[in-house]
mmCIF file of C-alpha atoms in Angstrom:
data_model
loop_
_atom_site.group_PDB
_atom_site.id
_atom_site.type_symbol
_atom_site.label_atom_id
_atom_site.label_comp_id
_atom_site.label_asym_id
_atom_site.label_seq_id
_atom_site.Cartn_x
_atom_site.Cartn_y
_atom_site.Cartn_z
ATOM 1 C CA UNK V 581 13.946 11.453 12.216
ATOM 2 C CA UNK V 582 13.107 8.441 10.034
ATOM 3 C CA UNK V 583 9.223 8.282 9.275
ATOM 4 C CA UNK V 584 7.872 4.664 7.909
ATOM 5 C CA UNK V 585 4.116 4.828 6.571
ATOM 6 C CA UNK V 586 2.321 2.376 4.440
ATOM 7 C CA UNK V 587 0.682 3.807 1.112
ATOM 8 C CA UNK V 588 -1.864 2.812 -1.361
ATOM 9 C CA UNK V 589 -0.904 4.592 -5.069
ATOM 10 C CA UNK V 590 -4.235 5.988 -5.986
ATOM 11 C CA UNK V 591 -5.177 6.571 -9.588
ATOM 12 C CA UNK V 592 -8.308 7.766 -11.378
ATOM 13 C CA UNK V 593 -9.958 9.721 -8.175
ATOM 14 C CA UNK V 594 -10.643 13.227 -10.130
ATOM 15 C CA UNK V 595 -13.266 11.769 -11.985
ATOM 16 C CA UNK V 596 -14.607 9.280 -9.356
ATOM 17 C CA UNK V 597 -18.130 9.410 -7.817
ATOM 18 C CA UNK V 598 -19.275 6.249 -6.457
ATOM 19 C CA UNK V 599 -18.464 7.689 -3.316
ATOM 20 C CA UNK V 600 -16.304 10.825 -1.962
ATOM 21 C CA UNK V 601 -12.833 10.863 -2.478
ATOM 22 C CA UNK V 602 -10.012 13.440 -2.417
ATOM 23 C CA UNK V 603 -8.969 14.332 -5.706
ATOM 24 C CA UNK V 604 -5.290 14.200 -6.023
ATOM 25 C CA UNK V 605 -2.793 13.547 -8.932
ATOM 26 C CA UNK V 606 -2.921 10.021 -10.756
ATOM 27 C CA UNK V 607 0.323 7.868 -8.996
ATOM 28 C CA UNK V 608 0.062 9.845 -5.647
ATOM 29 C CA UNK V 609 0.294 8.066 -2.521
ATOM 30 C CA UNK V 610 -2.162 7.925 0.046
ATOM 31 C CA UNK V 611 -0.986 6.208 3.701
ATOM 32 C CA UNK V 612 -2.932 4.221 5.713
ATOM 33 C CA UNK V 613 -3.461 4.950 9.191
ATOM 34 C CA UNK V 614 -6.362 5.615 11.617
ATOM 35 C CA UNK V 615 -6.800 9.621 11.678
ATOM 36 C CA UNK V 616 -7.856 9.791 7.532
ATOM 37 C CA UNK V 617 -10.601 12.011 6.486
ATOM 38 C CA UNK V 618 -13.691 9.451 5.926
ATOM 39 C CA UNK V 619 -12.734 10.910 1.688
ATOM 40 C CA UNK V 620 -8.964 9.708 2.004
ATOM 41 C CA UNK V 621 -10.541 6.614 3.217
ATOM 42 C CA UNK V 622 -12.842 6.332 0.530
ATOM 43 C CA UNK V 623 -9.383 7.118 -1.614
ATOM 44 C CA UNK V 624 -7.075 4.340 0.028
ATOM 45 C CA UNK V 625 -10.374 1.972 -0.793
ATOM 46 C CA UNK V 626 -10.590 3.072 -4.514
ATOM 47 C CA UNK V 627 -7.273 2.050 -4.839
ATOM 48 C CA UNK V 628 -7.336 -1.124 -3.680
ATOM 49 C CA UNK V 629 -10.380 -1.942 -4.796
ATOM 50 C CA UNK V 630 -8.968 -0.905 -8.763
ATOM 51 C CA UNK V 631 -6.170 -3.051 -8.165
ATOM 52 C CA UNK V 632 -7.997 -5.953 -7.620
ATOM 53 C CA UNK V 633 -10.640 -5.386 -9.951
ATOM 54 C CA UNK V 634 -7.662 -4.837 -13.204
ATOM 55 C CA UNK V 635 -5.561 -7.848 -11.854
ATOM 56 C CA UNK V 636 -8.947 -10.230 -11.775
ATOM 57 C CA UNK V 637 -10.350 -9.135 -15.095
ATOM 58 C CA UNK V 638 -7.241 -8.523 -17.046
ATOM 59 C CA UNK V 639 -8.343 -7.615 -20.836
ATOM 60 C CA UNK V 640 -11.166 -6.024 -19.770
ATOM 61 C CA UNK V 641 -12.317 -2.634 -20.517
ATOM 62 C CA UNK V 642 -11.608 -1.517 -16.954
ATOM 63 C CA UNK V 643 -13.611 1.860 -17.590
ATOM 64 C CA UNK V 644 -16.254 -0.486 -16.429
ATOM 65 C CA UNK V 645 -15.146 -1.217 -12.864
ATOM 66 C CA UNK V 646 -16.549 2.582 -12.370
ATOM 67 C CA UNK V 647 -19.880 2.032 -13.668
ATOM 68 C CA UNK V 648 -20.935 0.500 -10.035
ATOM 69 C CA UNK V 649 -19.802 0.149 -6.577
ATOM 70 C CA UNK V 650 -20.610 -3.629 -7.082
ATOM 71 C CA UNK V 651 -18.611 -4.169 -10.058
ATOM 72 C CA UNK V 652 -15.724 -2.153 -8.405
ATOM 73 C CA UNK V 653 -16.141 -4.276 -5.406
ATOM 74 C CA UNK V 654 -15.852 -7.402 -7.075
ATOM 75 C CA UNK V 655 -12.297 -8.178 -7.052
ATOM 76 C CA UNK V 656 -12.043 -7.743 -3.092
ATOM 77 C CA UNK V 657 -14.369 -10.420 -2.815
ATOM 78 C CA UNK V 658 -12.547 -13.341 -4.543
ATOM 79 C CA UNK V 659 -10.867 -16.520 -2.785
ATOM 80 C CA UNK V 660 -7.744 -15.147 -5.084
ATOM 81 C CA UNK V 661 -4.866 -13.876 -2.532
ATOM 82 C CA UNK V 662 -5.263 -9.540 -2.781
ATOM 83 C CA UNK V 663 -2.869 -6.801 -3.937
ATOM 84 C CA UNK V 664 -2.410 -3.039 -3.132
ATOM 85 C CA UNK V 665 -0.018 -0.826 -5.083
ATOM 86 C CA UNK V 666 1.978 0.663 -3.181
ATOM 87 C CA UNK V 667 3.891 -0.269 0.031
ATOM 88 C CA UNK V 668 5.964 1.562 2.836
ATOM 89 C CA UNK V 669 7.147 4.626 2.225
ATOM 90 C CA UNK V 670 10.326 5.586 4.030
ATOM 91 C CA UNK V 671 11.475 9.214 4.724
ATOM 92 C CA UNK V 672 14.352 10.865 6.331
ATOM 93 C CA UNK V 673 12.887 14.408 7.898
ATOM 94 C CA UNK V 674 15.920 15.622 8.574
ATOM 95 C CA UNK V 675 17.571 15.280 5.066
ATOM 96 C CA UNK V 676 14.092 15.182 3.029
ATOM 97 C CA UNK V 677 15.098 11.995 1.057
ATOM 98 C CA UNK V 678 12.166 9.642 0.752
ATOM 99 C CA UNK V 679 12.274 6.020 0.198
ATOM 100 C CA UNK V 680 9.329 5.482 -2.322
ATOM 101 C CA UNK V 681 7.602 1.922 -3.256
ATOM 102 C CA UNK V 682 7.958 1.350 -7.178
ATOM 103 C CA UNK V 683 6.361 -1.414 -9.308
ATOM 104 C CA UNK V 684 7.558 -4.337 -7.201
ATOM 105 C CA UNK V 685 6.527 -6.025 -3.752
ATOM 106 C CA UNK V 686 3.227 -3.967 -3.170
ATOM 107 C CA UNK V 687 1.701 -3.376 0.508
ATOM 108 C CA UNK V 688 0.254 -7.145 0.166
ATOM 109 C CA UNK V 689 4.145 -8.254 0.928
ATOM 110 C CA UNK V 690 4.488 -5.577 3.104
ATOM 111 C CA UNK V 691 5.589 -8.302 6.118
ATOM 112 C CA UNK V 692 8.116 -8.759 3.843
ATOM 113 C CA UNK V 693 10.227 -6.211 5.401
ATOM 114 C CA UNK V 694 10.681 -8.578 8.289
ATOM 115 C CA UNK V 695 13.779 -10.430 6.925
ATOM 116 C CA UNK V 696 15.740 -7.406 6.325
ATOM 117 C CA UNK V 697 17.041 -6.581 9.756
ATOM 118 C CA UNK V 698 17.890 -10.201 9.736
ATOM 119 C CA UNK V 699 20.051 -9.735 6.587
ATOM 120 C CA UNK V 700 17.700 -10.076 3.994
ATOM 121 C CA UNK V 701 16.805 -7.884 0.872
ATOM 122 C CA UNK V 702 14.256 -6.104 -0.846
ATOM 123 C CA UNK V 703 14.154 -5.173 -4.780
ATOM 124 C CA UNK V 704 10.882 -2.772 -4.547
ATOM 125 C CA UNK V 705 11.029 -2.248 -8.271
ATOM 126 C CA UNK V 706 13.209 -2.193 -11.186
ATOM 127 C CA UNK V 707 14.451 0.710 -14.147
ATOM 128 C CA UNK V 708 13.283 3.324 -14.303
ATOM 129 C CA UNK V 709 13.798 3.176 -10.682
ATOM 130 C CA UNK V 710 14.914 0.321 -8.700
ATOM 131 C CA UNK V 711 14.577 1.370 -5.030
ATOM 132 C CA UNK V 712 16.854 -1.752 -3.261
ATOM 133 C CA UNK V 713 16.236 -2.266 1.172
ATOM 134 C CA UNK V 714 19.795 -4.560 2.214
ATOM 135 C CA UNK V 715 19.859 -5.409 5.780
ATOM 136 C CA UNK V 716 23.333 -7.219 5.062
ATOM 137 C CA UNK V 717 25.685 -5.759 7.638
ATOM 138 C CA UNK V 718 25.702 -3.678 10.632
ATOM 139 C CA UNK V 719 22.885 -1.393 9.653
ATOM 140 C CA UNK V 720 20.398 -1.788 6.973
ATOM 141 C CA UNK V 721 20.474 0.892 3.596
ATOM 142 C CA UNK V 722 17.613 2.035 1.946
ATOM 143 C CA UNK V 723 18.939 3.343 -1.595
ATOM 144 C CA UNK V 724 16.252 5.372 -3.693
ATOM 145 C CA UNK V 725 17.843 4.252 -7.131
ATOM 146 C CA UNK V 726 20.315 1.364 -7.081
ATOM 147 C CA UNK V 727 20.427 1.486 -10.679
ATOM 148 C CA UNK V 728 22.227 5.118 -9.476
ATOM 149 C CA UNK V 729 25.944 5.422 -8.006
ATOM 150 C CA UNK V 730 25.126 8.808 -6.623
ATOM 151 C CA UNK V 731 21.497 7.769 -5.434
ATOM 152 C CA UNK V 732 20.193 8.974 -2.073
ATOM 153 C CA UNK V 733 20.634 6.275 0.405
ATOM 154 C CA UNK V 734 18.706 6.281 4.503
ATOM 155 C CA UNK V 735 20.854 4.313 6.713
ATOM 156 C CA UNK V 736 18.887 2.552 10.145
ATOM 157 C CA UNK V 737 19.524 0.069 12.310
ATOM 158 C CA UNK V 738 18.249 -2.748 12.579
ATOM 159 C CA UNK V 739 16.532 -1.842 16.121
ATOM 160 C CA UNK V 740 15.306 1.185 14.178
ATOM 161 C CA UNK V 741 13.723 -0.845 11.222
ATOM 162 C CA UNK V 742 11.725 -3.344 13.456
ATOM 163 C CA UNK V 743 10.802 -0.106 15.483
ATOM 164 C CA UNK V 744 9.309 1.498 12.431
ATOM 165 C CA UNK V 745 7.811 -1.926 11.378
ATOM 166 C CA UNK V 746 5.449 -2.365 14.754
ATOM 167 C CA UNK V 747 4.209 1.179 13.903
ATOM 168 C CA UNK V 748 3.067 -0.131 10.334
ATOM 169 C CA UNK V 749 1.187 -2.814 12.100
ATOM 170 C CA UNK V 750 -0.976 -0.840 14.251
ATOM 171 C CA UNK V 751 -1.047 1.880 11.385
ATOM 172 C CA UNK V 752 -2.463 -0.833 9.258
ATOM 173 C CA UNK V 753 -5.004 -2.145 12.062
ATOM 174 C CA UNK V 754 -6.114 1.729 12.869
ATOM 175 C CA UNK V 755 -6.860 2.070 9.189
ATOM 176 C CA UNK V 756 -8.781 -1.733 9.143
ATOM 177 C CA UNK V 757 -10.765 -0.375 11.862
ATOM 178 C CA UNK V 758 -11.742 2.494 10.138
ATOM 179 C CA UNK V 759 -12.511 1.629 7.283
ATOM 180 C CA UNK V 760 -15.047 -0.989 8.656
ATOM 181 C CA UNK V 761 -16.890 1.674 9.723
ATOM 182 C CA UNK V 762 -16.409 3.701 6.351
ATOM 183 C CA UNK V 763 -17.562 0.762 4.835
ATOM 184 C CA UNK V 764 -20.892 0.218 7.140
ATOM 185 C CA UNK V 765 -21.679 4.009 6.311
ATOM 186 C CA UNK V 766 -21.090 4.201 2.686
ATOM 187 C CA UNK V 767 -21.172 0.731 0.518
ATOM 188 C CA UNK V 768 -24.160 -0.637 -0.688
ATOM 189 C CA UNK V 769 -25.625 -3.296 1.607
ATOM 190 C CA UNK V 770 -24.775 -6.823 2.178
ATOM 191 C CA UNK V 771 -20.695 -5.302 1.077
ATOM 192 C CA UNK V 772 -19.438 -3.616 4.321
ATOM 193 C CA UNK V 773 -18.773 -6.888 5.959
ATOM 194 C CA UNK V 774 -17.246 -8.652 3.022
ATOM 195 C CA UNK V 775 -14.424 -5.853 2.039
ATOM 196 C CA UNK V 776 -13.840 -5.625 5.934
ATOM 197 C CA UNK V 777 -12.970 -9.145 5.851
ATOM 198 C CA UNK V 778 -10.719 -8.532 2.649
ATOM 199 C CA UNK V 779 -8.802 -5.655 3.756
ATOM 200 C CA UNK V 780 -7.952 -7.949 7.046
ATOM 201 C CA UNK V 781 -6.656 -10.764 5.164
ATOM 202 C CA UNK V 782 -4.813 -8.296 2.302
ATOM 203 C CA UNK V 783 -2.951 -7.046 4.853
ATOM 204 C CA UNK V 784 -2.288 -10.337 6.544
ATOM 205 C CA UNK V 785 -1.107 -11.381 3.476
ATOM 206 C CA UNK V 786 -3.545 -14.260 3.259
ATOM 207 C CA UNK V 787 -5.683 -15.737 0.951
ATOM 208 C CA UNK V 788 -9.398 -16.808 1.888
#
């Protein structure tokens, strides 16, 4: 069975406590979907949130995005389009060889994926690892390493890919949902609505 979930990579949540989190190792993956704990939602919004915040004050001492939910929040709430390390995270259940996102084409570009059944490509990161999606030819070939002759590789049709691809979708509006209501509960006021709109648009992949 092939198993497609979208994923946040979550850093820095063992010594977090602007809100509950789950503590987990520094470049784990956290999906998105609509049956998370409200502390692996608190998780998947660190994440994003820290992305934002390092890509809009680059140079910064980032230890400061921690001081306050605010200045956390900050990045989320800029007309600048959004990212999310991360992506979708493919995995074969029956073999146990998983398909993981790397340094390029975050969850932000996750509608991305669209053009492969219709031949396109994907480069989802480069060495160390360079996982590679090529929907050129009858089926489409997910190779963990391309940089490695011997690397794992899940094969799918095209069907198969665009089946997996509606399930991100309403993965991604469960979580949006979700999270609203994390957000209503737990961020300081006058915020909820704001990063509700944000995540929304992220994962549109539009701007404001």
């Amino acid at each position: 069975m092939i198993v497609m979930k979208p994923v946040v990579e979550v850093n820095g949540s063992a010594d977090f406590a602007l809100w509950p989190v789950s503590v987990v190792p520094d470049f784990s993956f956290q999906p998105l979907h609509g049956g998370l704990t409200p502390a692996e939602v608190g998780t998947a919004v660190l994440a994003i949130a820290s992305a934002n915040r390092i890509r809009s004050h680059d140079g910064e001492d980032d230890d400061r995005a921690f001081a306050s939910a605010t200045a956390l929040l900050q990045g989320l709430l800029t007309p600048e389009d959004l990212v999310a390390f991360g992506g979708l995270q493919v995995t074969d259940t029956g073999t146990g060889v998983v398909f993981n996102p790397a340094c390029c084409d975050g969850l932000e570009s996750w509608r991305d994926w669209y053009a492969v059944p219709q031949g396109g490509e994907l480069w989802y990161g480069h060495p160390p690892l360079s996982p590679h999606a090529d929907g050129n030819g009858r089926s489409v070939r997910l190779t963990v390493d391309a940089e490695d002759p011997a690397s794992a590789v899940i094969e799918l049709t095209h069907g198969e890919l665009e089946r997996l691809l509606a399930g991100v979708e309403r993965d991604l509006a469960d979580f949006r949902a979700l999270a609203a209501a994390w957000a209503a509960e737990r961020l300081p006021e006058g915020y909820a609505e704001p990063v509700a709109v944000a995540l929304a648009r992220l994962f549109a992949g539009e701007s404001a």
